[in-house]
Each structure stands twice: as structure tokens, then as C-alpha cells.
Coordinates of C-alpha atoms in Angstrom, one line a residue:
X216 CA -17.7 21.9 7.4
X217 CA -18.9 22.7 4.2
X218 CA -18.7 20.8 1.1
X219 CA -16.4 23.1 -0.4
X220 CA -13.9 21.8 2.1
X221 CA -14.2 18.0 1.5
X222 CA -13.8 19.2 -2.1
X223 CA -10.1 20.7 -1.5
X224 CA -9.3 17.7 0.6
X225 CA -9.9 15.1 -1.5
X226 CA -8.3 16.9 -4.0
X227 CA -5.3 17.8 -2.5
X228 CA -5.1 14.3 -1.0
X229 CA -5.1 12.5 -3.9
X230 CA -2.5 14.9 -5.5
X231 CA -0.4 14.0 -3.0
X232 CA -1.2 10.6 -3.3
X233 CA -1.3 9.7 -7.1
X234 CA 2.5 9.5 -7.3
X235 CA 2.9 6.7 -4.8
X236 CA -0.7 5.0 -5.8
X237 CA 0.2 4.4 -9.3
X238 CA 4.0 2.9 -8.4
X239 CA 2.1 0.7 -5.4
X240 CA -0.8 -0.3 -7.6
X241 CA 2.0 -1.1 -10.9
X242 CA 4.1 -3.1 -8.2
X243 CA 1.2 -5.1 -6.6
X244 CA -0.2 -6.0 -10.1
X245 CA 3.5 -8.1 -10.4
X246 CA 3.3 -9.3 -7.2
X247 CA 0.1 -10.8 -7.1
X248 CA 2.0 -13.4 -9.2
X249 CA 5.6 -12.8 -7.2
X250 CA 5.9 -16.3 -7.2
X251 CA 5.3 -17.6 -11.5
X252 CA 7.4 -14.3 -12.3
X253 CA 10.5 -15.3 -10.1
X254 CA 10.2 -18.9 -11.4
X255 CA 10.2 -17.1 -14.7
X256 CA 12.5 -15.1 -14.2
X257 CA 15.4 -17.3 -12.5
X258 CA 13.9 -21.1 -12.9
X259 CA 17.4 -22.6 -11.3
X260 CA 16.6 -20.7 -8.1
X261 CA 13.1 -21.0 -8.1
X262 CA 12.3 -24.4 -9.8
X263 CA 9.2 -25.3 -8.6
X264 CA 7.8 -28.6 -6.3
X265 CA 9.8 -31.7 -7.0
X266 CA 9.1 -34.9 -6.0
X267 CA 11.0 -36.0 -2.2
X268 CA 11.3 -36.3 1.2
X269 CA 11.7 -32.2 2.9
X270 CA 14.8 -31.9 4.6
X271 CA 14.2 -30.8 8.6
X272 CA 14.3 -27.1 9.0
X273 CA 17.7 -27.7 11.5
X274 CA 19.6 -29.6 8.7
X275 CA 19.5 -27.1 6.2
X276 CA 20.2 -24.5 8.4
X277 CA 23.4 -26.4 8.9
X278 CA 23.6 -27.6 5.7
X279 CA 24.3 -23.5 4.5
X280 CA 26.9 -22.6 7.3
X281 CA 28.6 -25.5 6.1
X282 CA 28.5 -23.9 2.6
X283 CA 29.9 -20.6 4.0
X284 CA 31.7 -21.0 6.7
X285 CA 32.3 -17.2 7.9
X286 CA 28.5 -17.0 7.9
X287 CA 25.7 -17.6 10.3
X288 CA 22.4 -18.4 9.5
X289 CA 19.8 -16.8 11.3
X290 CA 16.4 -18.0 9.5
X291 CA 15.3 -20.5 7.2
X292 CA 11.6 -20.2 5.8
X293 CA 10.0 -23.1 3.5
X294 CA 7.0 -20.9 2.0
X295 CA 8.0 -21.2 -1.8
X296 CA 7.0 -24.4 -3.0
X297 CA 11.1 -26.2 -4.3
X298 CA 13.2 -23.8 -2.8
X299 CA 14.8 -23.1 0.8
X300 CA 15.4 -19.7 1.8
X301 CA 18.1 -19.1 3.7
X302 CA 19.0 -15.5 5.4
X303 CA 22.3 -15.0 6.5
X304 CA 24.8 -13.0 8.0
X305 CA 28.5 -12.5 8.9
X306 CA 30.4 -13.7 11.7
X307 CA 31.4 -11.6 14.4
X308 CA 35.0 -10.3 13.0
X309 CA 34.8 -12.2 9.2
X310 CA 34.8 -9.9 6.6
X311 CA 31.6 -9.0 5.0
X312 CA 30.3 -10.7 1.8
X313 CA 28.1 -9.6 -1.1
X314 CA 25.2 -11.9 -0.1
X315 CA 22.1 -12.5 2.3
X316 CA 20.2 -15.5 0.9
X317 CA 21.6 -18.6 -0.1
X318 CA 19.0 -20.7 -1.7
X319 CA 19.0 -24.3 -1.4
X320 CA 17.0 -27.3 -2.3
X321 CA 14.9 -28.2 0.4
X322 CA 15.0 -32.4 -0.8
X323 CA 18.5 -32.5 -1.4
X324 CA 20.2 -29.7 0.5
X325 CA 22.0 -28.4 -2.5
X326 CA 22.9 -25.1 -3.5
X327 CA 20.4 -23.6 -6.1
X328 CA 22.3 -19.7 -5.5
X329 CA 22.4 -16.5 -3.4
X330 CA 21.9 -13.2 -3.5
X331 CA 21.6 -9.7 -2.1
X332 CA 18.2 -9.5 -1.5
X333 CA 19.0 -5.5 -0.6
X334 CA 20.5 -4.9 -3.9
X335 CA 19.8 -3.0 -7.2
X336 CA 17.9 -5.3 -9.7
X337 CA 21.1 -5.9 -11.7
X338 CA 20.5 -9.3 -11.8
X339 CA 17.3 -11.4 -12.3
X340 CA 17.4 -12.7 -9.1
X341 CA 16.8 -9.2 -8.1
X342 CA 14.3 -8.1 -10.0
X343 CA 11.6 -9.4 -8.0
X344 CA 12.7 -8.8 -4.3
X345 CA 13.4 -5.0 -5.7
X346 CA 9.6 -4.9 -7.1
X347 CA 8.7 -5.9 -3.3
X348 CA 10.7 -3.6 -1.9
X349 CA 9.4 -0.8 -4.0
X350 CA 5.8 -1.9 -3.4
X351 CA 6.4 -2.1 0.6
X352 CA 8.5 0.6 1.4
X353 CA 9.8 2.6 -1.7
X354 CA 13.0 0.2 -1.5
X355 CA 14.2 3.3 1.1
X356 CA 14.1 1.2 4.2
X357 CA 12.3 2.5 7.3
X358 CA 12.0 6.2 5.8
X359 CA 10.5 4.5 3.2
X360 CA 7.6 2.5 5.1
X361 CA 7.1 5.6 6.8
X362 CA 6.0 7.8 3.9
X363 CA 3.8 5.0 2.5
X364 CA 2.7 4.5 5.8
X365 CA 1.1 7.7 6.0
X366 CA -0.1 8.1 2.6
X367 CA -1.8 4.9 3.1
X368 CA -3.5 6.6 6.0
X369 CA -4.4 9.2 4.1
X370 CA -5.7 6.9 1.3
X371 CA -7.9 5.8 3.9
X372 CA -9.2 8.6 5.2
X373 CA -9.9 9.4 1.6
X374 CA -11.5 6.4 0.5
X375 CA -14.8 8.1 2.9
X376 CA -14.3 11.5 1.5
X377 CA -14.4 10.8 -2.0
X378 CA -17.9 8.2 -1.2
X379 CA -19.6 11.5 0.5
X380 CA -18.5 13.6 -2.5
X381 CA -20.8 11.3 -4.9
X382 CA -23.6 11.8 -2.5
X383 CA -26.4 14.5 -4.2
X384 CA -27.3 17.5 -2.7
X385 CA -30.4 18.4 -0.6
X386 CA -33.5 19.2 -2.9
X387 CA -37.2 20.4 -2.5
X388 CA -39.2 17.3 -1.7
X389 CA -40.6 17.4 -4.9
X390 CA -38.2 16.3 -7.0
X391 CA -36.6 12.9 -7.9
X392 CA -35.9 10.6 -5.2
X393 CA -32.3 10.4 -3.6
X394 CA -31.3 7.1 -5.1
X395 CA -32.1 8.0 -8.7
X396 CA -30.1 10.9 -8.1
X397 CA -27.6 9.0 -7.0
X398 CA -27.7 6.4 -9.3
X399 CA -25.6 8.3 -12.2
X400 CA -23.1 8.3 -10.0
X401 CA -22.9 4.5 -10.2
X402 CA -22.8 4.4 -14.2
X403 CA -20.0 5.6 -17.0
X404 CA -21.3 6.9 -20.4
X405 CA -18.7 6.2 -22.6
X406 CA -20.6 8.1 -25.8
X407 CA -19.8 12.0 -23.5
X408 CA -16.4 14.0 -24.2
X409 CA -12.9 12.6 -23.1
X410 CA -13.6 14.4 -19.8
X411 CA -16.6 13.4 -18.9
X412 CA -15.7 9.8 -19.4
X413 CA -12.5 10.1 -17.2
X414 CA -14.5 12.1 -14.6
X415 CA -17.3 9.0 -14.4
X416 CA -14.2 6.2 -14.2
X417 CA -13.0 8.0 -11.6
X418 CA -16.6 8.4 -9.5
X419 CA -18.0 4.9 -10.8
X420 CA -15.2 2.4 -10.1
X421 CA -14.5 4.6 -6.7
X422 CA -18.3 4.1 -5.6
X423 CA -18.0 0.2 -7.0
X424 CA -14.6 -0.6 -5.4
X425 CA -15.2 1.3 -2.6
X426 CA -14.9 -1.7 0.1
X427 CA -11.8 -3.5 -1.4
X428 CA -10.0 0.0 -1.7
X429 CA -10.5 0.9 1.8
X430 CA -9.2 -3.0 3.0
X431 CA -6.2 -2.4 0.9
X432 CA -5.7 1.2 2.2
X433 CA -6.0 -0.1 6.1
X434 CA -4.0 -3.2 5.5
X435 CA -1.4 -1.1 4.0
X436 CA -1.5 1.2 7.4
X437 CA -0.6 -2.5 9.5
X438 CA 2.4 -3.2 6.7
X439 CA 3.8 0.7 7.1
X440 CA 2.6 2.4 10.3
X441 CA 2.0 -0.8 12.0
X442 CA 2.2 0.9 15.9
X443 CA -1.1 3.6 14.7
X444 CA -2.8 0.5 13.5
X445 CA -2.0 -1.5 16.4
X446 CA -3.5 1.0 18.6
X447 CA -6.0 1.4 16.6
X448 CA -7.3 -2.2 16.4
X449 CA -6.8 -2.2 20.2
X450 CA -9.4 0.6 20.6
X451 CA -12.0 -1.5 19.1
X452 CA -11.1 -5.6 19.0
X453 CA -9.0 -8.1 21.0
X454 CA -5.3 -7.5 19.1
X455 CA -2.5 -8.9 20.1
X456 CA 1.2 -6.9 19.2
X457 CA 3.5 -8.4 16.9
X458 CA 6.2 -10.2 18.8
X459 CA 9.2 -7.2 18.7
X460 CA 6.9 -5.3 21.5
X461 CA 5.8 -8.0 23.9
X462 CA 8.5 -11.0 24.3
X463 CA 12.1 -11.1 25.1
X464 CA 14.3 -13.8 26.3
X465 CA 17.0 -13.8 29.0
X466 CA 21.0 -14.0 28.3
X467 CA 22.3 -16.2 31.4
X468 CA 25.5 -14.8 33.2
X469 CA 28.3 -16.6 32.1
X470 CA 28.2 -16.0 28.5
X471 CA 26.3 -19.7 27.6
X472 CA 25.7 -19.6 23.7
X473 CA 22.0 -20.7 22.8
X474 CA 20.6 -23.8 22.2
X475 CA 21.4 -25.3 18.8
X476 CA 19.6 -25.6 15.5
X477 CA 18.7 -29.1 16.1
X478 CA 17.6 -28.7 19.7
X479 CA 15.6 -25.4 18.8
X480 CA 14.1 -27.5 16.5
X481 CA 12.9 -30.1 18.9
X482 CA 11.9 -27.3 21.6
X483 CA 9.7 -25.6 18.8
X484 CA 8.0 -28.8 17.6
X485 CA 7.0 -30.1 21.4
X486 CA 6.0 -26.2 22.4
X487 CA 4.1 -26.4 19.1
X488 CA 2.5 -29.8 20.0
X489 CA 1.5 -28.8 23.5
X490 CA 0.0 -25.3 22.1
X491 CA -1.8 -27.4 18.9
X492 CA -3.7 -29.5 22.0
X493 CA -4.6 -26.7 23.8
X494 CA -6.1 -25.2 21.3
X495 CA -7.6 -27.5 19.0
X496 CA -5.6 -27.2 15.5
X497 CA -3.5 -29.5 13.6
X498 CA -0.4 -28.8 12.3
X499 CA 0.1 -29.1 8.7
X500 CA 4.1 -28.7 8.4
X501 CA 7.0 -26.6 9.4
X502 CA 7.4 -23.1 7.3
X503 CA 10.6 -21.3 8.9
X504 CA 13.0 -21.2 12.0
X505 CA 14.6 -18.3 12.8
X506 CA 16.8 -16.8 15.7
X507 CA 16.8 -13.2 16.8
X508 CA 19.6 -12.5 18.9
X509 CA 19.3 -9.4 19.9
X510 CA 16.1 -10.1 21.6
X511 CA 17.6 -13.7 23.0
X512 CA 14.5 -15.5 20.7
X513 CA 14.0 -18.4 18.8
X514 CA 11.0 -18.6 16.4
X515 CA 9.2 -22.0 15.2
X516 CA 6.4 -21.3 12.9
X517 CA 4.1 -23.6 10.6
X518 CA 1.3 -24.3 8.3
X519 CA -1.9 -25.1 10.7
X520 CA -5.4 -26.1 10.4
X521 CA -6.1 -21.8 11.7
X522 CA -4.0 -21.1 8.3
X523 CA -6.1 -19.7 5.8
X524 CA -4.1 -18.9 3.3
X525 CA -3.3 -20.8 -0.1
X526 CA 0.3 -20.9 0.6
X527 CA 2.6 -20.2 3.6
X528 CA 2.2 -20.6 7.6
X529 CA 1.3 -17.9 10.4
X530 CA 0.8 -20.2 13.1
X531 CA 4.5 -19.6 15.3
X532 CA 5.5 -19.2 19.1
X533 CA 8.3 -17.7 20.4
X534 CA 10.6 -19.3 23.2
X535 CA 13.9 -18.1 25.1
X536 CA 16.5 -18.9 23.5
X537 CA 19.0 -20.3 26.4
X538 CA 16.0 -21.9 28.6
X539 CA 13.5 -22.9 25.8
X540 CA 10.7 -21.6 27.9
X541 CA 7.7 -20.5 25.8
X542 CA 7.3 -16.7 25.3
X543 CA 4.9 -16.0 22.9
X544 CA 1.8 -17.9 20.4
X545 CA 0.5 -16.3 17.6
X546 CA -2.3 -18.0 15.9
X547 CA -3.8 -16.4 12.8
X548 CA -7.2 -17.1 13.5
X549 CA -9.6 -18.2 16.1
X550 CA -7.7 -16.7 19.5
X551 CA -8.1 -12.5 18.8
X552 CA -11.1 -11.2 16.8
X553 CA -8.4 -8.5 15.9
X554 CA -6.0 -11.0 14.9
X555 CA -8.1 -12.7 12.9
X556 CA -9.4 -9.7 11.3
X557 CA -6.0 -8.6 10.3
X558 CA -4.5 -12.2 9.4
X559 CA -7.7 -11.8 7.0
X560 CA -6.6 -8.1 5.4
X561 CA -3.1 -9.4 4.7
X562 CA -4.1 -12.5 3.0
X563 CA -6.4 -10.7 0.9
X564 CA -4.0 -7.8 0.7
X565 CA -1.1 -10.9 -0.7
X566 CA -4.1 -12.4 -3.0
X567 CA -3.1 -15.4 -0.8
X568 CA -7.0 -16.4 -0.4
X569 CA -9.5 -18.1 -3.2
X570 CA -6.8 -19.2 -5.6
X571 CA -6.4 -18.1 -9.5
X572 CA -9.4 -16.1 -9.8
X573 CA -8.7 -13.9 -6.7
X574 CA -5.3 -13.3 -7.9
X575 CA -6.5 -12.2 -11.3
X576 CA -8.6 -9.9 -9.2
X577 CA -6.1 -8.4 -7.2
X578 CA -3.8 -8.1 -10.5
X579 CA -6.4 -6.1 -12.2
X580 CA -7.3 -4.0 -9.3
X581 CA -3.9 -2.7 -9.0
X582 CA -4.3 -1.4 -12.5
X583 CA -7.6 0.3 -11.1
X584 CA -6.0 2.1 -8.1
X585 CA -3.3 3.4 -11.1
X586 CA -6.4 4.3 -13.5
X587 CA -8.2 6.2 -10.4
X588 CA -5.1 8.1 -9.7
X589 CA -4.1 9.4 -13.5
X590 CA -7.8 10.2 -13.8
X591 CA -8.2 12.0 -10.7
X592 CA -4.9 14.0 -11.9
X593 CA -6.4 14.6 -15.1
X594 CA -9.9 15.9 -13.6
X595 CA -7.7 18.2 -11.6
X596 CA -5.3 19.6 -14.5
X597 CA -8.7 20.0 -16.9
X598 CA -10.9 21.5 -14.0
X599 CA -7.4 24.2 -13.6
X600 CA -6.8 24.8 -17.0
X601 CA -10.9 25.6 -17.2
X602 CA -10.3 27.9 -14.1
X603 CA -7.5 30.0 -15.2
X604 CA -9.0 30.4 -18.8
X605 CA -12.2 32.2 -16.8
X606 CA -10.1 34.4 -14.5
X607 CA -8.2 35.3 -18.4
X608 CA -11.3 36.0 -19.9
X609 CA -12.5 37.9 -16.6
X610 CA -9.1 39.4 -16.6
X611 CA -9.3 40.7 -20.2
X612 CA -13.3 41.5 -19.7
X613 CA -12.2 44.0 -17.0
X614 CA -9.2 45.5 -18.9
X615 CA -11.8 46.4 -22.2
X616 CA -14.0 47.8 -19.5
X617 CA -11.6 49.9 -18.2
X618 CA -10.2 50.9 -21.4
X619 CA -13.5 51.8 -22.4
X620 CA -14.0 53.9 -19.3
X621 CA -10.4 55.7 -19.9
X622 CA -11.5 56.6 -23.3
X623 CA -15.2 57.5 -22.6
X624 CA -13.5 60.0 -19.9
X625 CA -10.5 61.5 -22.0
X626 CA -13.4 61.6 -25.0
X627 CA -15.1 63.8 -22.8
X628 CA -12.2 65.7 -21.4
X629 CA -11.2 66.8 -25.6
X630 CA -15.1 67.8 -26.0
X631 CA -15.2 70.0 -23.0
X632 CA -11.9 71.4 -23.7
X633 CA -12.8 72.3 -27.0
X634 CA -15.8 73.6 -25.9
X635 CA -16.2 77.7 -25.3
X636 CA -15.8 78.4 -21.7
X637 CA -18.9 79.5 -20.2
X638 CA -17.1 82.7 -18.7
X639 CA -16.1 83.7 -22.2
X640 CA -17.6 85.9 -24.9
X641 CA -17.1 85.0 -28.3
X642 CA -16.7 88.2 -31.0
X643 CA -18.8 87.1 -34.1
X644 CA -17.6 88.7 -37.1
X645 CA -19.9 90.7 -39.3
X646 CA -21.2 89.9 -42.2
X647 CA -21.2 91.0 -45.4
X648 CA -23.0 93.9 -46.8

């Protein structure tokens, strides 16, 4: 393929791209500090770590279907530091209600709010889940992750293309050497035209960021299109599936309800125990508890010593929900090379790794993947604009010529005409005596 080719594709690419890379690059600079912006934002639902004993994951689960009774809780999760997350849903035959997360204070049990989490951002409490919900799937749901999903393949598919395009072209082996041929495109030179400035922004921080861009770009892929990335990493590590395509528990005849919140409890804490031994970790402190019942499954997840994250837990299992038999383990670390590689791109991907500094870092760079998409757009629109001024000029060049031509010819056409016909005699008169 010839160079021309990679040319139009990384153009056309990031064309298609730039739309969705500035509003995902925007929305990741605000999440990377989701958590001070909420607190900001709504300080009575988000108040921060207090001092106190933490409530048992079972009790508060109880605690909110006590607050509303025609509701069932399906999942509580203990991530943010002050503040219980609770994820509900309405009873079979109650009427529907205008919430899915009741907050509540993980020390005392008391309500702190809910909300749709779904919603519009017409409240504050809103404003936040909305901006994740933009940043992860376009806040349009499953059509949504889709269309970032691809573009994030795309992105990194593109992320290669626009490296080789900074590579310099063959030469005669007497000229410079490759790397200091290359080296300009490593550098910006702020004192050239407006253009050329944008145009070296766009090649330098590409070149520069070139690794951290392509982790975001394939970490996006296992957020958005997570069954091609799961295949993927199965080509070439150890990768285990998420937990939706390999477990499933088993509804007993006889309609027996599952186990309760405080015996699921139990069941996940000795399964977690007996898994902790087996595998040499440590377990920190419980993070969430969750049913899915359409897949008969309980899910018991916590902090470990295989976290390695700043905040939150991705140590969990899985177990039936009637019989309490084990079903699944996922560690984040330590048990799959491709686990652990992945549990790796979405911290980094969450700024969840190397505290303050990383997160500035992450903050920052989404403003980078917005700069490298307006500039690429402008590059394009100056390099068009350039483009169709020459086929004008050409355009016009070729119209004088032909004008030229048509007069030259009709010029030519009045001389011969008036010009005595070479079959004709001409009577002279005579002159005077």
C-alpha cells in the first residue's frame, strides 16, 4: 500500500473520530476527579469519610427496603469513601417510582438521598452520573457503547497509522541520517505560522503520547466492544470472560426464593475466605453485594491484597444463588496474565493508580486527545481550502488559455476573411494622367 493510502486513512479516520474524541476526552478530564466534583457538587449525598464502625453490607441492604417498601434492592457497593450506594428496583406488580439509588450512610444506615441515576442532569445529583454516561456510552445505552466501541477501535488502529506517517522517507545514503530526519518530528516551533504550529502539536504530542494514547484507545475497546477485546486478548494471553458469559446458577423446582441478604453474606465471606487461602491474598474489606436474578447469582466482592488500585475492590466470586455453591473467582491480578493486564488498562484508564499526580495526568491528557482532534480538523480544513484554491487558479489558468486560443483563432479567421481570395483578381484603378 502506498503511502498515499495511509494518508487518506488517517485522515478520514480521525474526521470521523474528532467528534466523539473531543466529548470523551472533555468528559474524562471531569471524571478523573468524579469523585471531589460529586462531593462538590451534592456534599449531603457525598460527604466524605466520617469517623465509625461500617455497617455490614446485608444490613444496609435491608436497612433501604425497609425505607421503600415496594422496592427490592439488588446491589449495594461501598467504593466511595462516606456514602452507600444502593441500586434498586420495583417489586414485581408495585408501581414504578422515579428512583434507582438510594444513598445511605454506611455508619449509621440513614438516608443521605436518591436519585435516577438514568436521568437528565436536572439535578446536581445528576450531573455527574450524566458526565459518566456520556463519557462511556454517549448516555444512549447499548447503541451508544457500540458506536464508541468502534470508534475506539478505530482510534486504535490509528494511533499506528499516524506513528508511520511521522516516519521520513527513503533517501540516497548520502544524506542525513534517519533519526535526525526524524527528530523534527519530535519538536514544535512555536516562532512558524499558525499552521505550522498546529500541524507540529498535532505530530509532536502524537509521537510523545503515543503509548498512553493507544492504552486508552484499547482499554476503551474492553469498556465498549468488550466481546472483540475478549477474543482478542484470548488470541494472545490467559483471559478469563467477564462473569455474564461463563457462570449461571440453577432455580430449584418448586419455586424456593434465594438465600437471604444475611446468609448471602455469610456464604460470600466463607467462599471468600476459602478462595483468599488458596490463593495467598488477604482481604482488605467488603466493596459490594449484589444479586442478579436472572442468571440465579449472587456476587461478593472486596478490597484484596491483588487490588491495585487506590480506591475500590475487584477481587469477587460468584455463587448460586439457591445452593451457595461457588461459580466463579475473579482476581485482578496474579491468576491470568490477561487479567492482569486488563485490571492494569482500566485502572490506569480510571486514574485509579499512583494517586494525585497520576490523576492530574490523566486530567490534562484528556485535554490533549481534544487538542489533537481540533488540530487534526484544522490541518484538514487548511490543507482543503489550500487544495481547492489551486484547482481555482488551475481552473481559471485554463479558461485564460482557452480564451486566448478562441481569440487567437477568430483573430485569424477576420484576417483571412478580409484577406483577397487567392482565386480572385483585383481591378486596380488607373491613375492619373
Amino acid at each position: 500500500m502506498t503511502r498515499s493510502f495511509w494518508v487518506s486513512l488517517h485522515r478520514w479516520a480521525g474526521l470521523s473520530m474528532a467528534g466523539f474524541l473531543i466529548l470523551v476526552g472533555l468528559t474524562g478530564s471531569l471524571l478523573a476527579f468524579g469523585h471531589e466534583l460529586n462531593h462538590w457538587l451534592t456534599p449531603n449525598l457525598y460527604p466524605g469519610p466520617h469517623a465509625g464502625i461500617q455497617l455490614a453490607p446485608a444490613a444496609l441492604l435491608r436497612s433501604a427496603e425497609a425505607l421503600v417498601p415496594d422496592a427490592l434492592a439488588t446491589s449495594v457497593d461501598l467504593s466511595v469513601d462516606g456514602t452507600a450506594i444502593i441500586r434498586m428496583e420495583a417489586r414485581p406488580g408495585a408501581p414504578a417510582f422515579n428512583f434507582n439509588r438510594l444513598l445511605l450512610d454506611p455508619v449509621t444506615g440513614q438516608e443521605l438521598g436518591r436519585f435516577d441515576r438514568d436521568g437528565l442532569p436536572t439535578t446536581l445529583a445528576n450531573v455527574m452520573p450524566f458526565i459518566d454516561r456520556l463519557h462511556y456510552s454517549l448516555a444512549m445505552g447499548e447503541v451508544g457503547a457500540w458506536i464508541l466501541g468502534i470508534v475506539a477501535l478505530v482510534w486504535t488502529i490509528d494511533c499506528f497509522v499516524g506513528v508511520y506517517l511521522t516516519l521520513p522517507l527513503p533517501s540516497p545514503p548520502n544524506r542525513r541520517g534517519y533519526l535526525s530526519r526524524w527528530r523534527p518530528a519530535w519538536l514544535i516551533k512555536f516562532s512558524s505560522s499558525f499552521y505550522r504550529v498546529n500541524f507540529d502539536l498535532h505530530r509532536a504530542f502524537g509521537l510523545w503520547l503515543f503509548a498512553i494514547l493507544l492504552l486508552f484507545a484499547w482499554s476503551s475497546v474492553h469498556f465498549d466492544l468488550n466481546g472483540f477485546y475478549t477474543r482478542t486478548m484470548q488470541l494472545v494471553f490467559d483471559y478469563e470472560p467477564p462473569y455474564s458469559g461463563t457462570t449461571k446458577g440453577g432455580n430449584p423446582a418448586g419455586g424456593r426464593a434465594p438465600v437471604g441478604w444475611e446468609e448471602a453474606q455469610a456464604i460470600g465471606e466463607r467462599l471468600m475466605g476459602e478462595q483468599a487461602l488458596a490463593h495467598g491474598f488477604s482481604v482488605e474489606r467488603p466493596m459490594r453485594l449484589s444479586i442478579q436474578r436472572k442468571s440465579d447469582l449472587y456476587f461478593y466482592g472486596v478490597r484484596s491484597s491483588h487490588d491495585i488500585g487506590d480506591n475500590f475492590g475487584r477481587t469477587s466470586i460468584a455463587f448460586d444463588a439457591y445452593t451457595g455453591e461457588l461459580r466463579a473467582v475473579r482476581l485482578p491480578t496474579g491468576r491470568h496474565a490477561g487479567n492482569t493486564i486488563t485490571t492494569w488498562l482500566v485502572e490506569l484508564h480510571m486514574a485509579n493508580v499512583f494517586g494525585l499526580p497520576y490523576r492530574i495526568f490523566v486530567c490534562a491528557l484528556g485535554l490533549v486527545i481534544v487538542m489533537l482532534s481540533v488540530t487534526g480538523v484544522y490541518i484538514w480544513w487548511k490543507k482543503r481550502v489550500a487544495r481547492c484554491r489551486a484547482t481555482s487558479s488551475r481552473a481559471t489558468i485554463d479558461e485564460n488559455r482557452i480564451g486566448a486560443a478562441v481569440l487567437t483563432n477568430s483573430a485569424s479567421l477576420l484576417f483571412r476573411d478580409e484577406r483577397p481570395s487567392p482565386n480572385c483578381t483585383t481591378t486596380r484603378r488607373p491613375r492619373s494622367a
